[in-house]
Coordinates of C-alpha atoms in Angstrom, one line a residue:
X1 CA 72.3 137.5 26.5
X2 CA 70.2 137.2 23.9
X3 CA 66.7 138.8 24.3
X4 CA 63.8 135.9 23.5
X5 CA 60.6 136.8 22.8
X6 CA 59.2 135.4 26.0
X7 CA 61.2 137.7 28.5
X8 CA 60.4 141.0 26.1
X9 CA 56.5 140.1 25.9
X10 CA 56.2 139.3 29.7
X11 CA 58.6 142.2 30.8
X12 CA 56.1 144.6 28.4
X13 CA 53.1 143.2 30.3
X14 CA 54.9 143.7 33.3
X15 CA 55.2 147.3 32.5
X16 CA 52.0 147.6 31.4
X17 CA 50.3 146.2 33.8
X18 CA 52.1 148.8 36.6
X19 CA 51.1 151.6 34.4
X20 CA 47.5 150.6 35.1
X21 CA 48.4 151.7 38.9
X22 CA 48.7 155.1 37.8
X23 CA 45.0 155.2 38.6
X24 CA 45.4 155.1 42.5
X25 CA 49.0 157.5 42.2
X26 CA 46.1 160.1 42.0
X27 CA 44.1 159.6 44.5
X28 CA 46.9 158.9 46.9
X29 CA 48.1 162.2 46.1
X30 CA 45.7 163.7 48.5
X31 CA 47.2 161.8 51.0
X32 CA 50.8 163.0 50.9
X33 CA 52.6 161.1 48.3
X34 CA 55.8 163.0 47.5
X35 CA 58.7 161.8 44.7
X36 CA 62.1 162.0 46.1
X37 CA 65.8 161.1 45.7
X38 CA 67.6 158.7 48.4
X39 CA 71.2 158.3 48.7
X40 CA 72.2 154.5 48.6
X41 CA 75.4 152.9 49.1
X42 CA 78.0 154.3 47.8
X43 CA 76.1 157.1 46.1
X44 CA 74.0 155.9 44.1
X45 CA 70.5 157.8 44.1
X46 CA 67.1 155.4 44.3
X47 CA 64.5 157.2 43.4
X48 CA 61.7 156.8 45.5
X49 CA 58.3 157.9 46.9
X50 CA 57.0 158.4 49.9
X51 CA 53.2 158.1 51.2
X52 CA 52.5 159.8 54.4
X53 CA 49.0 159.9 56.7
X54 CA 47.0 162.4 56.2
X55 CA 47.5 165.0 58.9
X56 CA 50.9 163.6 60.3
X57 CA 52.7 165.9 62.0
X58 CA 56.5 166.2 62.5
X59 CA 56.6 165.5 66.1
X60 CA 53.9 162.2 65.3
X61 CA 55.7 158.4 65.4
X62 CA 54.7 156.5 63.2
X63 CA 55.3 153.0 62.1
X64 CA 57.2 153.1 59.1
X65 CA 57.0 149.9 55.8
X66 CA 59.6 150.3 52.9
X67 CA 58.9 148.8 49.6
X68 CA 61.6 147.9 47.5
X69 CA 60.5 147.3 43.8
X70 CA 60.3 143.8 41.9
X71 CA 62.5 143.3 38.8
X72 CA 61.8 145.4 36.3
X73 CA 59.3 147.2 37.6
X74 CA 59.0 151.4 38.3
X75 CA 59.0 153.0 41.5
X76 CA 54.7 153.3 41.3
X77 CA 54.5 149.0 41.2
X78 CA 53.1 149.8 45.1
X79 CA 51.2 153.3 45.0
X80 CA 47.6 151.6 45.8
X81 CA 49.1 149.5 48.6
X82 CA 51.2 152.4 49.8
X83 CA 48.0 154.5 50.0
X84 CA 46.1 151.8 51.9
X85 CA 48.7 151.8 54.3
X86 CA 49.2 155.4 54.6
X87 CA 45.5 155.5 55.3
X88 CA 45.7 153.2 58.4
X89 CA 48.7 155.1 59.9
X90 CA 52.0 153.5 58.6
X91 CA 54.7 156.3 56.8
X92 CA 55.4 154.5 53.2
X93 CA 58.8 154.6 51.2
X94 CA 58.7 152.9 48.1
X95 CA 61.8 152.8 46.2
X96 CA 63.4 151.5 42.6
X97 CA 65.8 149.1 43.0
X98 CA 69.3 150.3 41.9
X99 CA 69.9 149.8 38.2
X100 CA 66.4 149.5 36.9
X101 CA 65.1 152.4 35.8
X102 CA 65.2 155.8 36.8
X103 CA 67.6 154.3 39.9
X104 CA 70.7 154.8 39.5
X105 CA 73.6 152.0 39.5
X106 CA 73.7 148.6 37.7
X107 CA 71.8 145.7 38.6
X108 CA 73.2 143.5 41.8
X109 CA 70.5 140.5 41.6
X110 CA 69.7 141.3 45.7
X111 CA 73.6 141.6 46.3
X112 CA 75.3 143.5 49.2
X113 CA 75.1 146.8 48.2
X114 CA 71.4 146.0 47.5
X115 CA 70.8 144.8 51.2
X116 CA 72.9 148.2 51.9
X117 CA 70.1 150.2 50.3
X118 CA 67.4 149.1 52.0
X119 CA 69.6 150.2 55.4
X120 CA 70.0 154.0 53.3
X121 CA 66.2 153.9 52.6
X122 CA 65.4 153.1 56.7
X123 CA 67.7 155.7 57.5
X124 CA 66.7 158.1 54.7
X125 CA 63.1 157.6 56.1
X126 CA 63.8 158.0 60.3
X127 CA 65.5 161.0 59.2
X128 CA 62.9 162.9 57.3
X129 CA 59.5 161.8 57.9
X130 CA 58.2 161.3 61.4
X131 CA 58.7 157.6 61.1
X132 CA 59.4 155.2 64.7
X133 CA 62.8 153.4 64.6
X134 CA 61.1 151.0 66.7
X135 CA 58.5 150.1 64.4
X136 CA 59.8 148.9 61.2
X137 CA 58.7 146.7 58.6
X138 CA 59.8 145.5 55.1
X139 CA 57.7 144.2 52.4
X140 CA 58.0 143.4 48.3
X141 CA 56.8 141.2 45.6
X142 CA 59.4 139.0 44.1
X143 CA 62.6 140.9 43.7
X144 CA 61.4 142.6 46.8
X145 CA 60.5 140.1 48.6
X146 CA 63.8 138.8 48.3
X147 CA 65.4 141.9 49.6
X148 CA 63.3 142.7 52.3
X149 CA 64.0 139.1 53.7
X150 CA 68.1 139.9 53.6
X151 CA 67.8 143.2 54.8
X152 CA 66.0 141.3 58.0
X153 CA 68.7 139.2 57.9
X154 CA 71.5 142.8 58.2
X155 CA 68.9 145.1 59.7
X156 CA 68.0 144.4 63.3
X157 CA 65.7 147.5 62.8
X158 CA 62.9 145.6 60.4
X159 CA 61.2 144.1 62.8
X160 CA 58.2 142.1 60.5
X161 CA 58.7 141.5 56.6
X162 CA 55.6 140.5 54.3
X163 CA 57.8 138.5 51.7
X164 CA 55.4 137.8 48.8
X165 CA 56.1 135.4 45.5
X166 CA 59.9 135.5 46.5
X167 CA 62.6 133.2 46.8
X168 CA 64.9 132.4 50.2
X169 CA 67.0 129.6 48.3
X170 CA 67.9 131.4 44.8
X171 CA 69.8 128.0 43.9
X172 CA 66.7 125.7 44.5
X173 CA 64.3 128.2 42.7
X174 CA 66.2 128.3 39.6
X175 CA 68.5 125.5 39.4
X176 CA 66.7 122.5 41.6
X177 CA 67.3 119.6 40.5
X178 CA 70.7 120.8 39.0
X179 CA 68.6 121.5 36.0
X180 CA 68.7 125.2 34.6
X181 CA 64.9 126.7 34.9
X182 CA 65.2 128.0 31.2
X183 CA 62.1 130.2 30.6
X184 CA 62.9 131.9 34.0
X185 CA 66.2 132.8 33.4
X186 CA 65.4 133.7 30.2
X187 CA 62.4 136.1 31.3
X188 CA 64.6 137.4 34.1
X189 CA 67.1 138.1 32.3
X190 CA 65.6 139.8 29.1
X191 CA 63.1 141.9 31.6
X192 CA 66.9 143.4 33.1
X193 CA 67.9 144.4 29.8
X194 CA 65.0 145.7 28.8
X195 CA 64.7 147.9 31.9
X196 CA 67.9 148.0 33.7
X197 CA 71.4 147.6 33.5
X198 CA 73.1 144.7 34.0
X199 CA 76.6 144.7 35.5
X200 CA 79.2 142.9 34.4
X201 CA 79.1 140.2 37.4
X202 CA 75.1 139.4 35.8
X203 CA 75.8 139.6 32.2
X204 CA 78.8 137.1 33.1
X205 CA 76.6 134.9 35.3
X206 CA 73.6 134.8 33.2
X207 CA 76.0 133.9 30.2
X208 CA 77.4 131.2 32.0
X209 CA 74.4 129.7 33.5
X210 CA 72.3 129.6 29.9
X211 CA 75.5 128.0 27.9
X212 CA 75.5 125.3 30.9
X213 CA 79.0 126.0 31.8
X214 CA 79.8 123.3 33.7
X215 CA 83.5 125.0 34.9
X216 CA 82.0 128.0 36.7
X217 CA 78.9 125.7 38.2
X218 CA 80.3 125.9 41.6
X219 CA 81.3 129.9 41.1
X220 CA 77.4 130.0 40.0
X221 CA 76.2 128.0 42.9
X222 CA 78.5 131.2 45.3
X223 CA 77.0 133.8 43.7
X224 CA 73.3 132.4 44.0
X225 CA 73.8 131.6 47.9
X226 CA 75.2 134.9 48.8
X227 CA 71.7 136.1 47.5
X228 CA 69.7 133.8 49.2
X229 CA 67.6 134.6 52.7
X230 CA 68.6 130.7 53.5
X231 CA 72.1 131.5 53.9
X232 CA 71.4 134.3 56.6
X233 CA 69.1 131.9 58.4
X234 CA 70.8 132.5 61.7
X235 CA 70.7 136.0 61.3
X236 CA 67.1 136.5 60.6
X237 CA 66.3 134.4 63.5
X238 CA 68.5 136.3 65.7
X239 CA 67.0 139.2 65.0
X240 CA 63.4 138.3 65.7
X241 CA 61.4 139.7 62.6
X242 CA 57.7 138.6 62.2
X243 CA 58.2 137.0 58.6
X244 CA 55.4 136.4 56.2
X245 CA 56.0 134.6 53.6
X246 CA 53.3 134.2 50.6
X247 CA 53.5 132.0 46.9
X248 CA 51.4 130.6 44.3
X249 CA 51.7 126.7 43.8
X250 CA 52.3 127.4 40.8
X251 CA 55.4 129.8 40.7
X252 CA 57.9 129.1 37.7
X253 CA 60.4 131.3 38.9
X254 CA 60.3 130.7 42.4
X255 CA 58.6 127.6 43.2
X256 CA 57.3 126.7 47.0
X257 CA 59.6 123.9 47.9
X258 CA 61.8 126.5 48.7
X259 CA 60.0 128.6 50.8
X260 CA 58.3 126.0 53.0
X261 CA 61.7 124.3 53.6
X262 CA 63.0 127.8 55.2
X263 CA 59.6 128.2 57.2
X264 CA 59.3 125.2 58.9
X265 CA 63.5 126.7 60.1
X266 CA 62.6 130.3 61.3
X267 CA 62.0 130.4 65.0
X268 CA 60.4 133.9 65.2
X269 CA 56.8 134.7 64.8
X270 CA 55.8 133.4 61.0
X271 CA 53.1 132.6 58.5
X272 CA 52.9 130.7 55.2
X273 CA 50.2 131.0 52.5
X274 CA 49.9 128.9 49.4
X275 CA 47.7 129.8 46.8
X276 CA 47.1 128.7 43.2
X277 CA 48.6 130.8 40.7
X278 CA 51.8 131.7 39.1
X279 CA 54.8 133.8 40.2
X280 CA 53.3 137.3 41.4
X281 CA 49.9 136.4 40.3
X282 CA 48.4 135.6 43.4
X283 CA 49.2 139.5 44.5
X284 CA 48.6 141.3 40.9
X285 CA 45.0 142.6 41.9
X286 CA 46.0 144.1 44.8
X287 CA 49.1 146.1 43.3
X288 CA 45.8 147.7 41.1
X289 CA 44.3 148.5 44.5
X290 CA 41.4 145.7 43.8
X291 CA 40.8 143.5 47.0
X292 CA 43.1 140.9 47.2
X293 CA 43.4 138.4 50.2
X294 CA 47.3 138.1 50.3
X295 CA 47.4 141.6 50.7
X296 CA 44.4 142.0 53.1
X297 CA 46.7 139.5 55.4
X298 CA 50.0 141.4 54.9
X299 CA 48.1 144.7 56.3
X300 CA 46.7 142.6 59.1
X301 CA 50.3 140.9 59.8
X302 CA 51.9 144.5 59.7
X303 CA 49.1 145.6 62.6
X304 CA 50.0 143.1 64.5
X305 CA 53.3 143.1 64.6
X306 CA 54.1 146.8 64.2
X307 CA 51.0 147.9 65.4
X308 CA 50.2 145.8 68.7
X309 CA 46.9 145.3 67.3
X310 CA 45.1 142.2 68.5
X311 CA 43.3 141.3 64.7
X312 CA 43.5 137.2 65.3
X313 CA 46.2 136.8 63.0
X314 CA 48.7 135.1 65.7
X315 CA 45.7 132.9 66.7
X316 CA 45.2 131.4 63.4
X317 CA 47.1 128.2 62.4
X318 CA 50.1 129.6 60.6
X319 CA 49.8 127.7 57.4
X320 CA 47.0 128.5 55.0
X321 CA 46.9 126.9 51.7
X322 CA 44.2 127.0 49.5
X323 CA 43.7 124.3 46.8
X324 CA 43.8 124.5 43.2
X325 CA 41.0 122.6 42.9
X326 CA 38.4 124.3 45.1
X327 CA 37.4 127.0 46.9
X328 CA 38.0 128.5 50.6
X329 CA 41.4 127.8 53.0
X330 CA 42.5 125.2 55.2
X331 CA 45.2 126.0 57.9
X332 CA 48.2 123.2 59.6
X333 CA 49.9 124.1 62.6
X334 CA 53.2 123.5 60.6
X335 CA 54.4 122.5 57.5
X336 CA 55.2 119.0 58.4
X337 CA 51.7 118.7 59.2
X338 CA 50.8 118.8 55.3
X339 CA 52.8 115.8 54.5
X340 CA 51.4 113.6 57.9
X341 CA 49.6 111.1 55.6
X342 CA 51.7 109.6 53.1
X343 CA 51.0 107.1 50.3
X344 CA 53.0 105.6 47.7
X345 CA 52.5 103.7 44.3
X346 CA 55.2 101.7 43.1
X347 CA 57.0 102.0 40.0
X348 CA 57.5 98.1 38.9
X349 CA 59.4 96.9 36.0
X350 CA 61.9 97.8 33.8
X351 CA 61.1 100.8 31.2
X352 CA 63.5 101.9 28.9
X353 CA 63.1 105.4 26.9
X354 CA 65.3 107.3 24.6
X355 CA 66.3 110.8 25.5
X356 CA 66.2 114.3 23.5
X357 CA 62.4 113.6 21.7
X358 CA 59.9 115.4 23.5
X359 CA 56.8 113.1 24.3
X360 CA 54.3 115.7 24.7
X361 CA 53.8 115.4 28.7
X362 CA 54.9 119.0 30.0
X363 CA 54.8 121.6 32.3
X364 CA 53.6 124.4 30.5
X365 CA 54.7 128.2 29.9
X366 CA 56.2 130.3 32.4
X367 CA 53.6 132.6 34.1
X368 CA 50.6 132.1 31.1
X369 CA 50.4 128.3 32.6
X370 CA 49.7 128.3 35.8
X371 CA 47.9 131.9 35.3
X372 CA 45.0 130.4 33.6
X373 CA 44.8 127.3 35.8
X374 CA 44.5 130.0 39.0
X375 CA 41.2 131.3 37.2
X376 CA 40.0 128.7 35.4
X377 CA 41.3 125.3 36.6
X378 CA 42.8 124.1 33.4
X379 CA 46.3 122.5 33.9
X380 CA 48.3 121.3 31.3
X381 CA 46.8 117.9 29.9
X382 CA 47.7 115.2 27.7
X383 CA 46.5 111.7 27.0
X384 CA 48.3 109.1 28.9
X385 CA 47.7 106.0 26.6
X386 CA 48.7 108.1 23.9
X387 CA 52.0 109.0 25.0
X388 CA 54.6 106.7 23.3
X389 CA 56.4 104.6 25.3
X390 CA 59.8 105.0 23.1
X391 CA 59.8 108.6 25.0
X392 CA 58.4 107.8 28.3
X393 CA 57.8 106.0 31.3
X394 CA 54.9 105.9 32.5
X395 CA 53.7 103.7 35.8
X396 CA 49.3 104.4 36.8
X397 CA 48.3 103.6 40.7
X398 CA 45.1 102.0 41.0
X399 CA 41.6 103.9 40.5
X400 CA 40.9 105.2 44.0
X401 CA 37.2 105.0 45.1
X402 CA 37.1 108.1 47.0
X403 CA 38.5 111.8 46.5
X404 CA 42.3 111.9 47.1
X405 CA 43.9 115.5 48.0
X406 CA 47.2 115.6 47.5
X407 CA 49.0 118.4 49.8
X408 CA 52.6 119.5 49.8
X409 CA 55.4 117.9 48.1
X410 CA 55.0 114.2 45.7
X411 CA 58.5 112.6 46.3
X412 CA 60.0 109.9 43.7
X413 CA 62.5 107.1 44.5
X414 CA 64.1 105.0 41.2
X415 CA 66.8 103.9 39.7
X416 CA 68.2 104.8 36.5
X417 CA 70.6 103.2 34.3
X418 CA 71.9 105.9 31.2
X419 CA 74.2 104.9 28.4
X420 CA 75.5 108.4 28.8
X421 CA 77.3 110.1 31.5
X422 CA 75.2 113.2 31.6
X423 CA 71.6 113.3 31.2
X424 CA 68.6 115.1 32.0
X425 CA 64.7 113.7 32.9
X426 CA 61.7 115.1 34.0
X427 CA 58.6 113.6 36.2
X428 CA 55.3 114.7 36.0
X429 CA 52.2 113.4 38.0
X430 CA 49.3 113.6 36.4
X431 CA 45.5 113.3 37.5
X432 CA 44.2 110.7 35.2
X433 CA 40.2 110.5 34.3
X434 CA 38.4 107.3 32.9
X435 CA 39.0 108.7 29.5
X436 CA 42.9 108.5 30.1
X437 CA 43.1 112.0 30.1
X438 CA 45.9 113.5 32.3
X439 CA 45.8 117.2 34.0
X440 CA 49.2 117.8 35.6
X441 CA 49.2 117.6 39.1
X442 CA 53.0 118.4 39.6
X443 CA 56.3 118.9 37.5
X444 CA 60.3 118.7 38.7
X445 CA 63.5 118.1 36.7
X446 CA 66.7 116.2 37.6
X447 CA 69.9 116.2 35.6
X448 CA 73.3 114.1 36.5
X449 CA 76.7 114.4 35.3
X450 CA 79.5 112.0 35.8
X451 CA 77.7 108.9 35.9
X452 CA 79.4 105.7 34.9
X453 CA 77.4 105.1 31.9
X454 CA 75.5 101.1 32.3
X455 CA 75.8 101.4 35.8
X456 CA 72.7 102.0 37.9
X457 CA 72.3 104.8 40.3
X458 CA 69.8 106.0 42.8
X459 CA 67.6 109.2 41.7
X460 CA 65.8 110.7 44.5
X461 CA 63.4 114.1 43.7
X462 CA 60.7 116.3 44.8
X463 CA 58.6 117.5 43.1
X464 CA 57.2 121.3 43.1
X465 CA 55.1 121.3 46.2
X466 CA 50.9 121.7 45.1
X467 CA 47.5 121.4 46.8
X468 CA 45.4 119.3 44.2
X469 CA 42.4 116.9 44.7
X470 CA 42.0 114.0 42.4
X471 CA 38.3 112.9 41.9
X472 CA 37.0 109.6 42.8
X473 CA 37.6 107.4 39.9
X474 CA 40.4 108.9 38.5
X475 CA 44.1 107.3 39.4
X476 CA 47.7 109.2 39.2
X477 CA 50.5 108.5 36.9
X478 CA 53.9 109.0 37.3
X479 CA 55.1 110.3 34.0
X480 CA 59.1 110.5 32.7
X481 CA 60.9 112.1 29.8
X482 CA 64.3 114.1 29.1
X483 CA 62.4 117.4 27.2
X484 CA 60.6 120.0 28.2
X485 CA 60.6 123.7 27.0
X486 CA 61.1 125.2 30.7
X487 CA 64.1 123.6 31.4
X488 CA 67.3 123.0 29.5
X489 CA 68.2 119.5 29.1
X490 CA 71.7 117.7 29.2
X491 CA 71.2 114.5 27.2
X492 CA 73.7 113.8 24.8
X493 CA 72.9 112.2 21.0
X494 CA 71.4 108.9 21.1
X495 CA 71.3 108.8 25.0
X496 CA 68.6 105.8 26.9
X497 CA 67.4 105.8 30.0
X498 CA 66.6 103.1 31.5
X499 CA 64.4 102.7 34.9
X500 CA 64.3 100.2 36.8
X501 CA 63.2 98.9 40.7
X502 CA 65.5 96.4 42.4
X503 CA 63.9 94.2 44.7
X504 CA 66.5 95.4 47.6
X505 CA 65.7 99.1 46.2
X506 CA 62.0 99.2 45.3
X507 CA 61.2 102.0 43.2
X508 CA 58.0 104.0 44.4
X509 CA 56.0 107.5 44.3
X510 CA 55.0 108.9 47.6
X511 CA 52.3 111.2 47.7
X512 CA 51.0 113.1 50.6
X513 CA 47.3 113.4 51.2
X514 CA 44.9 115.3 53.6
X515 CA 42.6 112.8 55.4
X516 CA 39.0 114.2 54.9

């Protein structure tokens, strides 16, 4: 796969940034830290560290957390958290993921014998420190996130996971909509050649997915839900972990939709936090061992669950999302509680745009994005009455008198009518001011194939879940166009779309707001 410059700049920063860790590796090696080799499956050696209490003897039982690595990054991503942890009485094995790095093995993308590994670590760990069996927990950002959820899925021995800016539904992160999330692949991909080795199952994947190989989709779609939490849903409520899961609204790689829909389906104790941000950017501080409140609330949900401590934590309502546009948390008893007030604008008339010209209404860059909007509350923004109307749709709600805050997921309803078969289109809702200034509220792609061409079908979409409030004064607008340089688009040469609302088949946006 070719290497862009996006994955190699981001997977140096990635590296770069870890190396700034190296800080707290010292300090925490006055309280035990050791580097060691673990046998994973079938051989292959992880290499690891380990961060024990001070003081811990051999006879102690202590509760142990095992850290597999995210992609790309070395075994010392977790050294300031490790030591943290250490220092309020939890054993700590951190480990690099096979096929990246030191680690032996080639890269498996969270497959079998990755979920096997994390068993190796956990038994690696009961064996040699004095760590409790009983008393197990799992925790990772990203990559690891992703594998500590499956291994509680295989493991009835991890009894509460901290899942942070991860993914339970591979398919929908990276492929919703049936669109291809470009830049993410792309980032993903380079950052395992620059700092692993890919197997031939990946390299063949990844070729296949960014060529839009429409003859292996289904083989694609396989791969991508044997590596997926979702799948194992049954499993991981069986077994009764304490799952915590944490994202950023803002996640490019791994957007929320996903995760919320496999909260509100887990029947064991649970949390969900929201935060603005982009993919591992609400937990980046606290990997350099600065405080961090997703972290802070992972320690507390390890207490509690691993611990017995009585912090509060179970007595707080389980949702907590905090808004892009201000300050401090709100908490729902549920996830369906976000969406309890819904209201819709329609989408009258009959637009008609012409695909593969980029209007200039889009999403943004992976990670730099969303990054700058979590610190400094500038989304993307163009000007709506600019945008030309040859290239998109565009439908305004009225000027609302009062603050609106729009929480959870925007849904849109139309119908389309393509000359082509295949085709790709992408809705943003935008925040618009008095000035007609638009700041983007929310993103999503949808792409069809097989469609008669001239005949009208249904599109129904979500777009990426977002806690956002729109000033007084200001309206939404429902914007649509076929480019945008995060996904890759399917329209063929001279391709129109055409969008329309059927009296028997209005089309509308809803949008879910918190009353005040």
């Amino acid at each position: 796969m070719r290497r862009t410059p996006l994955a190699l700049a981001v997977s140096a920063a990635l590296v770069a940034g870890t190396a700034l860790g190296l800080a707290p590796a010292a300090q925490a090696a006055e309280s035990g830290i050791r580097f060691v080799d673990i046998t994973g499956e079938g051989g292959t050696v992880l290499k690891a560290n380990v961060v024990t209490p001070a003081g811990a003897g051999p006879s102690a039982r202590l509760p142990l957390i095992v850290l597999p690595t995210s992609w790309a990054v070395p075994q010392i991503e977790y050294l300031a958290q490790a030591k943290k942890l250490a220092d309020s009485g939890y054993i700590v094995v951190s480990y690099n993921s096979r096929g990246f790095w030191q680690s032996g093995g080639e890269i498996e993308t969270a497959g079998p014998k990755d979920v096997a590994d994390a068993s190796k670590v956990i038994d690696w760990a009961l064996a040699n420190t004095p760590a409790d069996a009983d008393h197990v927990g799992m925790a990772g950002v990203s990559y690891g996130a992703g594998i500590s959820l499956l291994a509680a899925a295989h493991d009835p021995r991890v009894k509460a996971v901290a899942a942070l800016s991860g993914w339970a539904d591979l398919i929908e992160s990276i492929y919703s909509g049936r669109t291809q999330h470009l830049q993410a692949a792309a980032l993903l991909g380079g950052a395992g050649y620059l700092t692993g080795r890919p197997g031939p199952e990946l390299k063949e994947i990844l070729g296949d997915f960014l060529s839009s190989n429409l003859d292996k989709e289904d083989e694609m779609i396989a791969w991508g839900r044997m590596r997926s939490p979702a799948t194992y849903l049954d499993r991981i409520n069986a077994n009764g972990a304490a799952i915590m899961l944490g994202n950023a609204w803002g996640d490019t790689i791994f957007p929320p939709n996903q995760y919320a829909s496999f909260y509100e389906k887990l029947t064991g104790p649970k949390r969900l936090e929201f935060r603005p941000g982009d993919h591992a950017t609400a937990e980046a501080t606290g990997l350099l061992g600065l405080p961090n409140d997703t972290w802070t609330n992972a320690h507390r949900w390890f207490d509690r669950h691993l611990k017995g401590v009585d912090n509060g934590i179970d007595r707080e309502q389980p949702v907590q999302l905090k808004s892009r546009s201000t300050d401090g948390y709100e908490g729902y008893p549920d996830w369906k509680s976000v969406h309890a007030d819904q209201r819709k604008f329609d989408l009258d008339g009959t637009q008609r745009i012409w695909a593969n010209v980029d209007s200039g209404a889009n999403g943004g860059v992976t990670l730099l994005t969303n990054l700058l909007d979590q610190f400094l509350r500038t989304p993307p923004t163009v000007s709506v009455p600019l945008l030309p109307r040859a290239f998109a749709g565009v439908w305004q709600s009225e000027r609302y008198t009062s603050p609106q805050r729009v929480r959870g997921t925007a849904k849109v309803h139309t119908t389309v009518t393509s000359t082509k078969e295949s085709g790709t289109l992408v809705a943003y809702l935008y925040d618009v001011g008095p000035l007609g200034i638009g700041k983007l509220v929310s993103n999503a792609p949808y792409t069809f194939h097989g469609e008669t061409p001239g005949q009208p079908f249904a599109v129904d979409l979500e777009l990426f879940s977002t806690a956002y409030d729109v000033p007084a004064g200001h309206r939404l607008a429902l914007v649509v166009d076929t480019v945008d340089a995060l996904y890759i688009e399917h329209n063929p040469t001279g391709a129109q779309l055409t969008f329309s609302s059927p009296s028997a088949d209005p089309s509308y946006v809803s949008v879910p707001m918190r009353e005040k």
